[in-house]
Structure formats: C-alpha cells, structure tokens
Coordinates of N, CA and C in Angstrom, one line a residue:
X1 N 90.7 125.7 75.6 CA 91.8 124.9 75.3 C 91.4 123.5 74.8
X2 N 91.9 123.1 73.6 CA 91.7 122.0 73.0 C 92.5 121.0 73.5
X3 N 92.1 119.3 73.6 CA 93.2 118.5 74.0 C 92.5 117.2 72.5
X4 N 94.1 117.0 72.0 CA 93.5 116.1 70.9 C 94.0 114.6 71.8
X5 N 93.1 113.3 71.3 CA 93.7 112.2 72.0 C 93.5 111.7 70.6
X6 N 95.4 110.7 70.9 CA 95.8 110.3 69.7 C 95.2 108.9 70.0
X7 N 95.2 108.2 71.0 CA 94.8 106.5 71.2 C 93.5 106.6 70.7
X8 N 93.4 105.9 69.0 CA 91.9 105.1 69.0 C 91.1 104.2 69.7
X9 N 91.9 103.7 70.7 CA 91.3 103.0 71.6 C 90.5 103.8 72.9
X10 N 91.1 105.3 72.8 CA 90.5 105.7 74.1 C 89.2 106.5 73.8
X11 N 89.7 107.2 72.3 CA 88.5 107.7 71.6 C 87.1 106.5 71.3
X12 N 87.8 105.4 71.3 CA 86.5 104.2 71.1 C 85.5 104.1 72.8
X13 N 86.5 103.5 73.7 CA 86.1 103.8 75.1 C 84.9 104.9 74.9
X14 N 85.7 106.2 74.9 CA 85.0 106.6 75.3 C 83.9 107.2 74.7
X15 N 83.8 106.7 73.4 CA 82.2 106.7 72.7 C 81.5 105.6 73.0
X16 N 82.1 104.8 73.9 CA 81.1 103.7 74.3 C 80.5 103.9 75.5
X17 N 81.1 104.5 76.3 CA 80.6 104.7 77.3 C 79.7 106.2 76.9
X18 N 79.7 106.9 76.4 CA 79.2 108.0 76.1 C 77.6 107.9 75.5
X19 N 78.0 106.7 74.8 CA 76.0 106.0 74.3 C 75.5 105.3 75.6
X20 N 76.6 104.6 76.3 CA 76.1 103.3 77.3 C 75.0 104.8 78.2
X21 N 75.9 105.6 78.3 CA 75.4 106.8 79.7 C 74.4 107.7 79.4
X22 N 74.4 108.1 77.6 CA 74.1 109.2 77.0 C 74.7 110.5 77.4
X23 N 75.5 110.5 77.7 CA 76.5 112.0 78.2 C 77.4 112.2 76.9
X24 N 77.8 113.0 77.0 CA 78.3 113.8 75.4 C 79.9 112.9 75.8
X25 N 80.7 112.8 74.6 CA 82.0 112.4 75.0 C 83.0 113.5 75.8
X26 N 82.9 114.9 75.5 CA 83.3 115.8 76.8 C 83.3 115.3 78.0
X27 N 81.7 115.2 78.4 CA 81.4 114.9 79.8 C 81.7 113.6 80.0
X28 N 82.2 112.2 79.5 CA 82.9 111.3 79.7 C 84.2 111.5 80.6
X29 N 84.6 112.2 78.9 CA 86.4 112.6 79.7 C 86.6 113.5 80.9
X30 N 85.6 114.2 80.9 CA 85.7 115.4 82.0 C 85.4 114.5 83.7
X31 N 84.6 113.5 83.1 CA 84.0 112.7 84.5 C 84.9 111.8 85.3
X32 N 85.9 111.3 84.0 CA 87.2 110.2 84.3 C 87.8 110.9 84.7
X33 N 88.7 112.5 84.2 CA 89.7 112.7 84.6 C 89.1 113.4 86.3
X34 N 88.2 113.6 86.5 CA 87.7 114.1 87.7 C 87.5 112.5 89.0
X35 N 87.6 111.8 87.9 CA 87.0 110.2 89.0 C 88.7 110.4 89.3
X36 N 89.6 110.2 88.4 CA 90.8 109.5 88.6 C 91.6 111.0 89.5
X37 N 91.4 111.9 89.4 CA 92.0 113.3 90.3 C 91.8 112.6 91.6
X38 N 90.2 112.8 92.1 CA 89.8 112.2 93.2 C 90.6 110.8 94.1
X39 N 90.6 110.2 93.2 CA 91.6 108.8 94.0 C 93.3 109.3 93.9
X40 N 93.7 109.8 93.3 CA 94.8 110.4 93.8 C 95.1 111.3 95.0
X41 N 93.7 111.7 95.3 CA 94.2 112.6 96.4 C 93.9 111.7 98.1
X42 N 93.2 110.8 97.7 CA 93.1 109.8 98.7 C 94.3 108.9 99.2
X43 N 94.5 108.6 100.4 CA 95.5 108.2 100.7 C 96.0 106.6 100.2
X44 N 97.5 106.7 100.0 CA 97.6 105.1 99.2 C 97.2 104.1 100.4
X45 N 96.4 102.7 99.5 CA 96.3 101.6 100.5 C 97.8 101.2 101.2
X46 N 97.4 100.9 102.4 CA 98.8 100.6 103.3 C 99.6 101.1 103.8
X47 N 99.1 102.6 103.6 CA 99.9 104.1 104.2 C 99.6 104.1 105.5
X48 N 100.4 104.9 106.6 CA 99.9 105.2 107.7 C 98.5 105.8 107.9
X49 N 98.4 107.1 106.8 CA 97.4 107.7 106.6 C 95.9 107.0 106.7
X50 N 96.2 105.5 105.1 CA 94.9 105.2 105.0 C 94.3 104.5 106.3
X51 N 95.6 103.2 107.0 CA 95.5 103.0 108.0 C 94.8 103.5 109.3
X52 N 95.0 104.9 109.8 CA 94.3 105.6 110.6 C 92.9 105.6 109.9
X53 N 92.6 105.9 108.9 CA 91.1 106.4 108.2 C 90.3 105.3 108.3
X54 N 91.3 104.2 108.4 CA 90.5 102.7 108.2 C 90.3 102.3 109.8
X55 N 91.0 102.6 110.6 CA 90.3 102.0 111.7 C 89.7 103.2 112.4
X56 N 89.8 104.5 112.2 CA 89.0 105.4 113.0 C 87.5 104.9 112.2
X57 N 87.5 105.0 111.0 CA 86.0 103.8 110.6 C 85.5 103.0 111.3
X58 N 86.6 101.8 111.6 CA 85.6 100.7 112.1 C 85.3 100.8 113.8
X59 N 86.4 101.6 114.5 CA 86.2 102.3 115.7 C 84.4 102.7 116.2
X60 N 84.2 104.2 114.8 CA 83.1 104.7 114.7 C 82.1 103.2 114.2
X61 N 82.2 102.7 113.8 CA 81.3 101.7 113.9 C 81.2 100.6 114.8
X62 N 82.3 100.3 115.5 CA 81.9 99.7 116.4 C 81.2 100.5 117.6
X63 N 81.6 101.8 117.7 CA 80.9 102.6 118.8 C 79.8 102.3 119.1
X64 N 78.8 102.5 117.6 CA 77.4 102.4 117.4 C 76.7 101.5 118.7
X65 N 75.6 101.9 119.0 CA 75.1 101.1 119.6 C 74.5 100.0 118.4
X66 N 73.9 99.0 119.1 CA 73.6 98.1 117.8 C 72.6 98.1 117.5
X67 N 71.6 99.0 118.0 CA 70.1 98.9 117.4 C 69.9 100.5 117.2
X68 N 71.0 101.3 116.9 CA 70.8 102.5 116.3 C 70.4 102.6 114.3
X69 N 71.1 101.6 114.1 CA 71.0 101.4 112.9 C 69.9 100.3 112.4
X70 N 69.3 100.7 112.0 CA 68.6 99.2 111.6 C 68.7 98.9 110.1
X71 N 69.2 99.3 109.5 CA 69.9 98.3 108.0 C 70.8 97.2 108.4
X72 N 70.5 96.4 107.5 CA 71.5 95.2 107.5 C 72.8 95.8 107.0
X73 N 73.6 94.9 107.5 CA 74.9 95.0 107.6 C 75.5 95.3 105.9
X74 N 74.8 94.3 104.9 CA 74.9 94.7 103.4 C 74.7 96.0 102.8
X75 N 73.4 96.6 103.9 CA 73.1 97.6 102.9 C 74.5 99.2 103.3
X76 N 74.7 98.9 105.3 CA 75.2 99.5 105.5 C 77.0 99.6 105.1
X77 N 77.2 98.5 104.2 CA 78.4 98.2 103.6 C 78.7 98.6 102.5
X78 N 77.8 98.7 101.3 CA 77.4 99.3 100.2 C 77.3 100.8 100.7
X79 N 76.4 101.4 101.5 CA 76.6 102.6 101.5 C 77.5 103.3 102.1
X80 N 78.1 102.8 103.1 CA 79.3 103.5 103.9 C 80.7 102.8 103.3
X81 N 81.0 101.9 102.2 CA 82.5 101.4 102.3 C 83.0 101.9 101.2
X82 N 81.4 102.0 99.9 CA 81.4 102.2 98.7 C 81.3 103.4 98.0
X83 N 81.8 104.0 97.0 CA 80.8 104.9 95.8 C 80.2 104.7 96.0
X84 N 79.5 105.2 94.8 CA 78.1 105.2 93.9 C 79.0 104.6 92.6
X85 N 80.4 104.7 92.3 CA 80.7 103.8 91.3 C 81.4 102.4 91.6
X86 N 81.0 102.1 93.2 CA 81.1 100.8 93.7 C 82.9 100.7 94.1
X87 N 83.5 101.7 94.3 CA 84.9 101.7 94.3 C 85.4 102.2 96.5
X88 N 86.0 101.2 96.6 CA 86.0 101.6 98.4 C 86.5 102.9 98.7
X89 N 85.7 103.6 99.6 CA 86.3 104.9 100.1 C 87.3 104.8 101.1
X90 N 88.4 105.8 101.0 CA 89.3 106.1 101.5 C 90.3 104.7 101.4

C-alpha cells in the first residue's frame, strides 16, 4: 500500500533527517509514525493514570537503599526518566 505525502515540507524533513541518520526516507517515516503511535498509548500528563506511574516511580526509588546504586543521580536520570531520544517516559 502506497501513501503519497502532499506537504513539501514533510517530504524535505524528512530527507533531511534521512542523510542526517543515513536511513532510507521509508525508514524515517516508518520510525516517526512508530515514535508518535508509542506516546499516544502512554498515559496523558496530569491524568490519574500518569500520576500513579509517576509516583509508583519515585516510591521505587526512594525504596532503594542508597548505596545499591552507585551512579550518580545524572546518569541515573538520563537512563531511567529518559529515551534514547531524550523524551520522558511515561
């Protein structure tokens, strides 16, 4: 199934990101509409839902003992708050 995109602006995007990455412009579009699926199924900020997710988080992290972890608090914020495309989880 073919999808034509009429915005030259999205067709530009996304030849630019397509050199920036080297990924074919398929795999661009296929990556976005799969990035942007994913945050839709995540609960909205300031929902009951995300609310619960957010402090059963910091719960589990306060649990921790404090010398179970030994990263700093930056690195363990980056990896546990973040992506990998730097966008907060949950």
């Amino acid at each position: 199934m073919g999808i034509e995109i009429n915005r030259a602006e999205t067709v530009r995007l996304a030849r630019e990101i397509s050199e920036a990455t080297g990924e074919t412009v398929d795999e661009v579009i296929h990556q976005l509409v799969v990035d942007r699926h994913a945050r839709l199924e995540r609960p909205l900020i300031g929902s009951k839902e995300y609310e619960a997710e957010k402090r059963a988080f910091f719960e589990e992290l306060d649990a921790r003992r404090k010398t179970d972890d030994p990263r700093p608090w930056k690195q363990v914020e980056d990896e546990e708050l973040y992506d990998a495309h730097g966008n907060p989880i949950g």
